[in-house]
XYZ file of C-alpha atoms in Angstrom:
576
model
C 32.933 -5.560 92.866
C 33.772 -8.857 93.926
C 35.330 -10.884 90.625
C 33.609 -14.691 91.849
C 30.280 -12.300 92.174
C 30.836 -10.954 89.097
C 27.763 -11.634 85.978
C 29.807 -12.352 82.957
C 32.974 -14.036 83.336
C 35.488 -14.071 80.435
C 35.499 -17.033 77.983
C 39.042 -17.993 76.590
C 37.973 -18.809 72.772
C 35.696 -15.992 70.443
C 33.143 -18.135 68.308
C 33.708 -19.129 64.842
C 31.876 -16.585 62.963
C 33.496 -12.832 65.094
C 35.986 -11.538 62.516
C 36.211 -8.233 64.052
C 38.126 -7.798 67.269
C 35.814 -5.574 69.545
C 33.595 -8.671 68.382
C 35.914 -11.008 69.616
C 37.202 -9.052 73.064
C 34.358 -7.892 73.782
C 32.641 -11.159 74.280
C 35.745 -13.180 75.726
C 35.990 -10.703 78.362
C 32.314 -10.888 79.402
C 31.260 -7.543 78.523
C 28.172 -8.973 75.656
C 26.130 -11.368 74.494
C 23.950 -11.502 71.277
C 20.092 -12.209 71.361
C 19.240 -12.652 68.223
C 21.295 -11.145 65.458
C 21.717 -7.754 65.441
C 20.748 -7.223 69.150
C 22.600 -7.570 72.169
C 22.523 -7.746 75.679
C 25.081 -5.508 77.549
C 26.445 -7.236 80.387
C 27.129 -5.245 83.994
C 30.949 -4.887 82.700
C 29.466 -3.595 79.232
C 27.011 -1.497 80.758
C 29.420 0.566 82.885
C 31.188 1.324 79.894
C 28.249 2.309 78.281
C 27.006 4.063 80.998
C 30.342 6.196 81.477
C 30.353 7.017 77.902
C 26.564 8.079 78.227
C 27.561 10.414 81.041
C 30.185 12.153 79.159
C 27.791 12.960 75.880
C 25.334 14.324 78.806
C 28.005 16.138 80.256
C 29.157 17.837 76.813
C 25.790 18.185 75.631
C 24.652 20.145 78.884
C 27.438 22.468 78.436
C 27.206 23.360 75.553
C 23.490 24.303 75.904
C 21.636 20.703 75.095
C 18.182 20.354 76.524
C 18.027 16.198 77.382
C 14.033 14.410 76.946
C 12.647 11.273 75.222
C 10.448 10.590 72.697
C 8.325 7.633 72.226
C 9.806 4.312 70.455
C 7.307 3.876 68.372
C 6.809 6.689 65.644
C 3.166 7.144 63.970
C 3.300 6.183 60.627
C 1.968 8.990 59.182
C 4.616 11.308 60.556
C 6.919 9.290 58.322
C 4.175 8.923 55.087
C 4.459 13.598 55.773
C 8.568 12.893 55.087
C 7.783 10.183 52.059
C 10.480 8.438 54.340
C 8.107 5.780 54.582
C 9.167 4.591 51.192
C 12.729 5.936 50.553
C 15.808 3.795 50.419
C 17.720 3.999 53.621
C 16.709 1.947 56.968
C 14.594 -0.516 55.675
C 12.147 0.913 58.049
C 10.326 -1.708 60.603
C 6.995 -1.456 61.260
C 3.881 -2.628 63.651
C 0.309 -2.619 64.315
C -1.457 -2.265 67.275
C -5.157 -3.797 68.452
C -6.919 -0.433 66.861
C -4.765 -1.152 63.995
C -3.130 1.958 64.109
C 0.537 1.727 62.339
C 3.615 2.558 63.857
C 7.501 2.900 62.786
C 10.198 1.457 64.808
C 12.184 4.866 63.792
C 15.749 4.127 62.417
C 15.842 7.792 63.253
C 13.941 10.575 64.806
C 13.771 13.939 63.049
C 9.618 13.695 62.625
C 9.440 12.669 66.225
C 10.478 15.552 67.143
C 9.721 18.310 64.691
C 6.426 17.215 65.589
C 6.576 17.607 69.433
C 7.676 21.149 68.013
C 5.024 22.315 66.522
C 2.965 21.084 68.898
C 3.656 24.391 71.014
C 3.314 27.019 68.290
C 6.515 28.975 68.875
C 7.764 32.329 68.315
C 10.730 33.752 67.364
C 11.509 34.921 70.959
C 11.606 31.069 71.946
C 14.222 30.056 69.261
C 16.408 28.590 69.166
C 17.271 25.605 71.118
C 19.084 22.436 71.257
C 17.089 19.160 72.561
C 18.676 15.504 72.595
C 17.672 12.080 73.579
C 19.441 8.628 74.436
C 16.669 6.502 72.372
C 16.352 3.351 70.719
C 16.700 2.821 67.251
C 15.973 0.270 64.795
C 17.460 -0.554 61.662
C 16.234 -3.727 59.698
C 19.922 -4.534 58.468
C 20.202 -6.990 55.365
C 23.311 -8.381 57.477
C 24.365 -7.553 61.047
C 27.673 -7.889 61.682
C 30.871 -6.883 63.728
C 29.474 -7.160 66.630
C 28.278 -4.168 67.622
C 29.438 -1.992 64.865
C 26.304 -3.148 62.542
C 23.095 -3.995 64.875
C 19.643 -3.968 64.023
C 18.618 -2.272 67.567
C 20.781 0.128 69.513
C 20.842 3.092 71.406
C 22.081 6.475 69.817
C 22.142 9.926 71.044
C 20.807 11.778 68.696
C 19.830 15.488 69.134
C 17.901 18.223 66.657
C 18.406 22.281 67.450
C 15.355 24.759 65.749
C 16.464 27.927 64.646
C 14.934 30.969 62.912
C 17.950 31.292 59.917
C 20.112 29.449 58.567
C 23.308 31.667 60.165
C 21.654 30.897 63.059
C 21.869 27.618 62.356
C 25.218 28.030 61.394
C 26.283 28.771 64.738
C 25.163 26.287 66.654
C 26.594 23.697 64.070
C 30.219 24.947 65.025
C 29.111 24.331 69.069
C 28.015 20.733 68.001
C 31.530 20.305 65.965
C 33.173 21.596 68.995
C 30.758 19.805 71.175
C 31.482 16.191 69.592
C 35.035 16.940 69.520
C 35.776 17.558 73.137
C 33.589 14.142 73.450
C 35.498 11.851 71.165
C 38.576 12.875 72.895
C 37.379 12.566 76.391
C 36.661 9.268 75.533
C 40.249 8.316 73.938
C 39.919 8.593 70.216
C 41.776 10.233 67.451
C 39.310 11.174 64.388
C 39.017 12.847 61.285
C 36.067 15.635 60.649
C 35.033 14.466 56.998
C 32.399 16.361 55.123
C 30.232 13.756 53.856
C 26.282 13.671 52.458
C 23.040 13.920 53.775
C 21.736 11.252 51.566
C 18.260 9.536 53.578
C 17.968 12.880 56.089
C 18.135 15.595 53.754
C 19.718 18.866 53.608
C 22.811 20.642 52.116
C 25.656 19.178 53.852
C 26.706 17.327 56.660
C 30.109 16.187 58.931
C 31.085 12.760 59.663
C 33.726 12.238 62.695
C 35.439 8.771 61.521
C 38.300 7.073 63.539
C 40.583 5.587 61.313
C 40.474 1.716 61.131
C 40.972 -0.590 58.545
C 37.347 -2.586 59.597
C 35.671 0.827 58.828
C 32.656 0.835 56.268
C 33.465 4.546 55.603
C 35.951 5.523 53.048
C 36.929 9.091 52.506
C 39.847 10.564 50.690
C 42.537 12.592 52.524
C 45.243 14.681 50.409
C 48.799 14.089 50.647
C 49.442 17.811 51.930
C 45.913 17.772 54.300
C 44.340 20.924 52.737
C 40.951 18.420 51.758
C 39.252 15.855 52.909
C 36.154 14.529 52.070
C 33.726 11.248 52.237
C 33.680 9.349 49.119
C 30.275 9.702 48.236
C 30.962 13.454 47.722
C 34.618 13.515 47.056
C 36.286 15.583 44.210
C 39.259 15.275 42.044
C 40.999 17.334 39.556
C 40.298 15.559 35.819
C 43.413 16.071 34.209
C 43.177 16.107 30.382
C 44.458 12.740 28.744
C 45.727 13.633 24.799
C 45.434 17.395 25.139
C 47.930 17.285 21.668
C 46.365 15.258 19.698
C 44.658 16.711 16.516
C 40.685 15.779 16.156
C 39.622 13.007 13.597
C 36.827 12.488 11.741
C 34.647 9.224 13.521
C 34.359 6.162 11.890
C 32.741 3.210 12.174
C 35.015 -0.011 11.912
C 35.362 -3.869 11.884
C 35.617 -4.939 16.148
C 35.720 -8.929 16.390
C 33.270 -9.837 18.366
C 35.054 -10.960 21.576
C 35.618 -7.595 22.063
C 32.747 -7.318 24.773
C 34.085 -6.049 28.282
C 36.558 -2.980 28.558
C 39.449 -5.233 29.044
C 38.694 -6.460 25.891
C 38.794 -3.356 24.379
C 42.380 -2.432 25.879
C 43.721 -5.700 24.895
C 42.355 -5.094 20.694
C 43.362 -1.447 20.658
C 45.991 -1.377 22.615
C 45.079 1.535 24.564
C 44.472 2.844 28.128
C 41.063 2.875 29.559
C 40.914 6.205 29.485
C 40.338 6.245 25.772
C 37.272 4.272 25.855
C 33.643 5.115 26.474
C 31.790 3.859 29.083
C 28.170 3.412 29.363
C 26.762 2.739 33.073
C 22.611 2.229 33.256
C 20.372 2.855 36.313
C 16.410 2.271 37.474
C 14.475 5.056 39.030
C 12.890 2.030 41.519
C 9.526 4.190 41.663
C 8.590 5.514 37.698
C 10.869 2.605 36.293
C 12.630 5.654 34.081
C 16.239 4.466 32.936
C 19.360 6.196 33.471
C 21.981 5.600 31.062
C 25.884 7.301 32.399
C 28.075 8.218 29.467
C 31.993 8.464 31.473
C 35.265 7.944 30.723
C 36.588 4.231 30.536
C 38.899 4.491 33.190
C 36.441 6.011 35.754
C 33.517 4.482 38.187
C 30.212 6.106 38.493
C 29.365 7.401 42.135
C 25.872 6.681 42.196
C 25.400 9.466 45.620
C 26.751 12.327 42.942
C 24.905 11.224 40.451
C 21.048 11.047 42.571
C 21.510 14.072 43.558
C 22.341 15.717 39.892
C 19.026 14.399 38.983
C 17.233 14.802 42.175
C 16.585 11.305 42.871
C 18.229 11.068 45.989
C 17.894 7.008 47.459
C 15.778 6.037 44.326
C 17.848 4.280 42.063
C 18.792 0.574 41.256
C 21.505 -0.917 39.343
C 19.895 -1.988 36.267
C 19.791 -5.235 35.291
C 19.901 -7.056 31.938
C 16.114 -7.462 31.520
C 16.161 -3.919 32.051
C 18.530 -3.022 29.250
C 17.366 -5.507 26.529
C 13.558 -3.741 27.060
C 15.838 -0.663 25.682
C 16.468 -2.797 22.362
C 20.080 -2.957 23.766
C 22.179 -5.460 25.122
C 24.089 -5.515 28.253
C 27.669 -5.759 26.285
C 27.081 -2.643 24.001
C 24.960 -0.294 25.573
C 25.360 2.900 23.269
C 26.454 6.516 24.313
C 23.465 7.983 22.375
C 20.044 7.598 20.725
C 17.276 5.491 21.786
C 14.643 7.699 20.953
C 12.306 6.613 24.302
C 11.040 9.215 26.394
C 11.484 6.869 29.199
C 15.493 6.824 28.739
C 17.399 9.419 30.248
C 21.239 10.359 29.320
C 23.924 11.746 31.632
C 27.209 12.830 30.368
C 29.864 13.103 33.227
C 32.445 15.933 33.153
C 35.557 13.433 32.075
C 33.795 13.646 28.539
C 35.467 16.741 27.794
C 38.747 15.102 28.887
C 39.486 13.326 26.352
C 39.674 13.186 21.676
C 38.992 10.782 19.194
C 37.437 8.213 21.798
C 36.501 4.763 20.919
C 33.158 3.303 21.552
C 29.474 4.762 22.158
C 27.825 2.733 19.197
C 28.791 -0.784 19.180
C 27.106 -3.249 17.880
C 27.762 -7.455 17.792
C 31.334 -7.103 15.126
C 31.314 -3.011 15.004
C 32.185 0.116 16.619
C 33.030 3.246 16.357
C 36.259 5.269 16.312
C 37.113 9.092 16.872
C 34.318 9.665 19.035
C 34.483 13.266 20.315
C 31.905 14.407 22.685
C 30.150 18.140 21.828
C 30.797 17.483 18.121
C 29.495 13.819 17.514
C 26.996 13.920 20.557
C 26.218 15.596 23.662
C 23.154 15.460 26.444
C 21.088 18.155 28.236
C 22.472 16.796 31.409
C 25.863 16.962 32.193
C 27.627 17.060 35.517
C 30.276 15.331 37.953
C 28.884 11.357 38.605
C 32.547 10.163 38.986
C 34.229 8.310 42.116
C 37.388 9.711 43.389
C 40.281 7.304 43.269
C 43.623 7.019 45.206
C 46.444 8.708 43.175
C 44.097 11.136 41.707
C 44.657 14.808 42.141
C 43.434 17.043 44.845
C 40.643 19.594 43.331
C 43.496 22.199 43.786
C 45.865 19.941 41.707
C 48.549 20.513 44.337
C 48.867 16.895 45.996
C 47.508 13.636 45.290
C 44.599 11.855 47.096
C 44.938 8.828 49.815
C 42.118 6.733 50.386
C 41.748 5.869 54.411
C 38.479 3.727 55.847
C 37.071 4.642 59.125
C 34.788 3.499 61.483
C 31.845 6.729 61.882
C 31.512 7.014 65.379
C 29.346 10.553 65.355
C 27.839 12.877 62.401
C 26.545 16.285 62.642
C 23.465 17.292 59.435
C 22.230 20.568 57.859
C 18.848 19.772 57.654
C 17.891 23.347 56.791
C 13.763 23.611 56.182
C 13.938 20.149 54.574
C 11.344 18.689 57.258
C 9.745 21.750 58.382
C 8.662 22.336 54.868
C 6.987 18.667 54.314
C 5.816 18.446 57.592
C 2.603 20.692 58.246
C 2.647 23.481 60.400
C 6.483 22.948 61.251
C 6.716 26.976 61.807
C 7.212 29.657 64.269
C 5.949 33.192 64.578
C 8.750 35.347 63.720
C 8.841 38.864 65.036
C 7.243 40.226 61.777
C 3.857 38.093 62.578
C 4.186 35.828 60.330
C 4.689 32.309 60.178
C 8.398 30.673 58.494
C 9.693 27.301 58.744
C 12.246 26.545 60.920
C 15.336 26.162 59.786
C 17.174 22.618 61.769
C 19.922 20.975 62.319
C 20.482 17.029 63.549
C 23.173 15.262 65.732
C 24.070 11.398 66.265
C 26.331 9.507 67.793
C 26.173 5.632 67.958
C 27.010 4.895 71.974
C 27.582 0.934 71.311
C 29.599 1.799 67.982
C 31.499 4.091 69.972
C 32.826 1.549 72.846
C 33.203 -1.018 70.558
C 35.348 1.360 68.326
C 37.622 1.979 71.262
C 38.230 -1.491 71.599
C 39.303 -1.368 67.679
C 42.022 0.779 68.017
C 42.900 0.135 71.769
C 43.694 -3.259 72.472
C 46.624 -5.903 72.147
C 47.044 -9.536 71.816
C 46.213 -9.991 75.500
C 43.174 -8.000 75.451
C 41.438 -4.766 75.721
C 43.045 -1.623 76.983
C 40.159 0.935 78.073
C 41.330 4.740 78.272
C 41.104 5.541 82.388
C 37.588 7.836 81.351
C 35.389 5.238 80.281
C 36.720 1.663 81.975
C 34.626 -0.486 84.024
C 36.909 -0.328 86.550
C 39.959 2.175 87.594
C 41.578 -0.729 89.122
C 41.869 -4.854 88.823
C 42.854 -5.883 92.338
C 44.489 -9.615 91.730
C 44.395 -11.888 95.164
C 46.748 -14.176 95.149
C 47.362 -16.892 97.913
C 44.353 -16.105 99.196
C 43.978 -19.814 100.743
C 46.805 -18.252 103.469
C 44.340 -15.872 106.002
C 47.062 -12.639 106.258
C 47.195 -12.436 102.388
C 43.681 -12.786 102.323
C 42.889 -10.170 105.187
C 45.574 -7.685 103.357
C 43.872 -8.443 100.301
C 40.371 -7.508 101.583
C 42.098 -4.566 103.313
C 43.469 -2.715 100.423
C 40.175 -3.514 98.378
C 38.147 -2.085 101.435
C 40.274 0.958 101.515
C 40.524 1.356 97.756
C 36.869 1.349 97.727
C 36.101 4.256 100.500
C 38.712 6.113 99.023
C 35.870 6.241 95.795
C 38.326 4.364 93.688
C 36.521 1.559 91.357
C 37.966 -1.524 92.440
C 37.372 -5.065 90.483
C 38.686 -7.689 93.077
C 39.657 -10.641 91.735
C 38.544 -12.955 94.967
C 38.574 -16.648 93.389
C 39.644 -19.016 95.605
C 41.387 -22.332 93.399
C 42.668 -19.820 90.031
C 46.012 -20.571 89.361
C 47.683 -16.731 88.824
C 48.354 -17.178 85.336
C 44.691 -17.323 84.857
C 43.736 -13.910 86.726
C 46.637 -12.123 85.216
C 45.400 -13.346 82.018
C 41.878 -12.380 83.019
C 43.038 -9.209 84.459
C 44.784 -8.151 80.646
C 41.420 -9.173 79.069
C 39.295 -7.356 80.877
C 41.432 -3.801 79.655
C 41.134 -2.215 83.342
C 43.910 0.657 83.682
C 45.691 -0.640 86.674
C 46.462 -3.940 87.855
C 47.387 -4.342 91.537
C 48.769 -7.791 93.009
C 48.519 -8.965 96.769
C 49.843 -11.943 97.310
C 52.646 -14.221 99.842
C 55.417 -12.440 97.923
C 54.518 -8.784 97.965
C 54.475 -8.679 101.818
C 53.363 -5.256 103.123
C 53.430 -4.063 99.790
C 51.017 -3.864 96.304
C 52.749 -4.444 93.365
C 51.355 -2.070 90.686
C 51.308 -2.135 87.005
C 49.745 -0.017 84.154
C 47.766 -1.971 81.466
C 49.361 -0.293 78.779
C 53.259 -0.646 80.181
C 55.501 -4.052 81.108
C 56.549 -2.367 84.156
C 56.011 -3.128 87.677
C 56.271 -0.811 90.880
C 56.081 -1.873 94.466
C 54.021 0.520 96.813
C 52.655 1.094 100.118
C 49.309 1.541 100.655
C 49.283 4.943 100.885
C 51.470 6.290 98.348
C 49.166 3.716 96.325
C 46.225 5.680 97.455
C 47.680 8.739 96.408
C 48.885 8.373 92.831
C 45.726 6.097 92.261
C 43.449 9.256 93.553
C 45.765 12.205 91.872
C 44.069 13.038 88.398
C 46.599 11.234 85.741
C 46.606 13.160 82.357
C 44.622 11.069 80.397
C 44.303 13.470 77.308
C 43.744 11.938 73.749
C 44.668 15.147 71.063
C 43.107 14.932 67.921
């Protein structure tokens, strides 16, 4: 490809509002352009990216027994209403109306799609199980798009659901898949972390996240010091650790509190105490039934609202509450209390950390009292107790043999569980099994965001000059640089080596420009991220001067040793 032919040239200066830099590089070096927010064109530089990271999912996927089709872009609603996705928390989901009035989704995901294509053909067990995966659009209605494309409201993913008969069959193909999207992510040129992570708006048991570490990442997950656990967040443990195991139990009081005392810095500045010592009340809104949620935890703790939806089952439905919300209790927002409120629409939780801890303070406070000596399973306790709290750096490992590191990545790829979870809402979403009778199937799902992907390589594989694409998924193998090209032999050696290059099957970007001062293409050549720059110009003669993106060092060649180490396989390996 000719460079003064070329669709999308590079652009010295990102605009004012790209804080990330695959935002930033990606646009100065003419590989995207936004639409409108959230979408984005790929431009022919962007697309052979793409398109070279496309063939290596199809390539991985194939082998490891993947059955590639489509699926229609617009879902039937009432595939979604079967789910009760249609009004879960998650995607915001978009939809339309056509001329008959018929509604559609604009699917933020696919798993109705296509457990309804499924049970379209009335299986039996000897036809399970199988693997089938799409490149499709999705759409998400994002709040906020940003990053470029790390956060879009439109995109392509592959995504990919396998049917099975039992769950340990399902178990097996779950390992190919973590296999599968390993020896992807590597071909590509990433290091990544495997964290076990939740299901959350798909359902199922458990699920796999494969993160690349980068401080612009939206996922945090918690690594130990020692590496024997890992795990997202939203489902990360932690060893509570007992905080006055000594001390001897008192009988609670209720004392004078001056009323400043209203946040829990307050309280550690009057009783000069930790956090840990205090009570905390946290309060919640089932969005559907309006039922409050009032969290009874340790002071120096955070509620993980993913742990606690799924201790109660409500899994996307609940809200922060807000003040309105808690002064309709008869409360008020500054001392919600541990116990009471006899209301059959208030619900109490009492985290595990309860147990931690003697003679707490707090749990009934009113506007100039509180109380002392608080001890929970002899002053009060609730039906439902369980583990709502966030893991923190510093914390122990669940073993209690290392201490837990907090790291943010970007999620490139995740692999789901989905178990019967759809084929048991979804009607007729069985097979025959060899007994005659009809079972659901048991699934699994697999995604991984294409655009997230490229522009995640560009996070962790670029420099202050520009991009620096691994050799498996650049635009180019090679940026040929003309130089002098005004004088006719530089400019027929030039053409020569680009017209050899080319029939050799190497993938040559020329840089052609007649009137670019060299500064400019080398500068142009270090944006664009291509592997190998080669320079022909008045000085290098017979020769090609050859340099790696990656290294400071030039090498003079001939054409045909250039040939040759440009056409010998170079070991391109990224280990995990």
């Amino acid at each position: 490809m000719r460079y003064s032919k070329l669709f999308g040239k590079t652009v010295r200066e990102p605009q004012k509002d790209m804080s990330q830099v695959s935002h930033k590089l990606l646009y100065q070096a003419g590989f995207i352009r936004e639409s409108t927010a959230g979408r984005y064109y790929l431009l022919p530089l962007g697309q052979r990216v793409f398109d070279k990271i496309v063939k290596i999912v199809e390539e991985e996927m194939d082998k490891a027994g993947g059955q590639k089709m489509s699926a229609p872009i617009l879902h039937p609603l009432e595939l979604w209403e079967e789910t009760n996705r249609d009004k879960s928390g998650g995607y915001e989901l978009m939809t339309v109306k056509d001329r008959r009035g018929a509604s559609f989704a604009l699917g933020g995901t696919a798993e109705e799609m296509f457990v309804d294509v499924v049970r379209r053909f009335r299986l039996t067990y000897k036809e399970l199980p199988f693997n089938v995966y799409q490149m499709g659009y999705k759409f998400r209605d994002e709040l906020r798009a940003r990053g470029g494309l790390m956060r879009v409201r439109e995109f392509i993913m592959k995504d990919a659901y396998s049917f099975h008969t039992t769950d340990e069959d399902f178990k097996k193909e779950y390992e190919n898949m973590r296999e599968t999207y390993s020896k992807i992510f590597t071909r590509i040129g990433l290091k990544f972390d495997i964290v076990p992570a939740d299901n959350g708006y798909f359902g199922g048991d458990y699920c796999h996240e494969f993160d690349v570490e980068s401080e612009v990442g939206e996922s945090k997950y918690f690594v130990s010091e020692d590496g024997n656990y890992i795990a997202h967040e939203d489902i990360a443990k932690f060893k509570l650790t007992d905080v006055n195991p000594n001390e001897e139990l008192k009988d609670m009081e209720i004392v004078e509190q001056p009323e400043w005392v209203r946040t829990m810095e307050d309280n550690i500045k009057n009783y000069n105490l930790p956090a840990e010592r205090f009570l905390k009340n946290v309060v919640y809104k089932n969005r559907v039934d309006g039922k409050l949620y009032i969290v009874v935890i340790r002071g120096d703790l955070q509620v993980n609202k993913n742990k606690l939806e799924h201790a109660l089952d409500l899994v996307g439905l609940l809200d922060d509450a807000t003040d309105e919300d808690i002064l309709s209790m008869g409360s008020k927002p500054v001392w919600v209390h541990s116990w009471g409120f006899e209301n059959v629409n208030i619900v109490f939780v009492a985290d595990e950390s309860l147990k931690t801890v003697k003679n707490m303070i707090g749990g009934q406070k009113e506007a100039s009292t509180d109380t002392i000596n608080v001890n929970y399973g002899r002053d009060f306790t609730h039906d439902i107790e369980a583990d709502v709290a966030m893991a923190q750096s510093g914390f122990l490992a669940p073993d209690g043999k290392s201490k837990l590191v907090l790291k943010k990545g970007i999620e490139v790829g995740n692999i789901f569980q989905l178990g019967q979870h759809y084929s048991k809402k979804m009607r007729d979403a069985v097979f025959v099994d060899n007994d005659g009778k009809s079972k659901e199937f048991y699934m699994g799902c697999y995604g991984i965001g294409l655009g997230r992907t490229m522009a995640t390589v560009v996070e962790v594989s670029h420099d202050d000059k520009g991009i620096i694409w691994p050799e498996a998924i650049a635009p180019y193998k090679v940026y040929l640089v003309g130089l002098n090209l005004e004088l006719d032999e530089v400019r027929e050696r030039a053409e020569q080596v680009y017209k050899e290059l080319t029939e050799q099957g190497i993938e040559v970007l020329y840089d052609d420009r007649l009137g670019v001062n060299p500064g400019e293409k080398f500068a142009d050549a270090d944006l664009v991220g291509v592997p190998y720059r080669l320079v022909v110009s008045k000085k290098t003669g017979d020769m090609v001067e050859l340099k790696k993106r990656a290294e400071d060092e030039t090498e003079m060649m001939n054409k045909s040793s250039l040939i040759g180490k440009l056409t010998i396989p170079q070991d391109g390996k990224y280990h995990q």
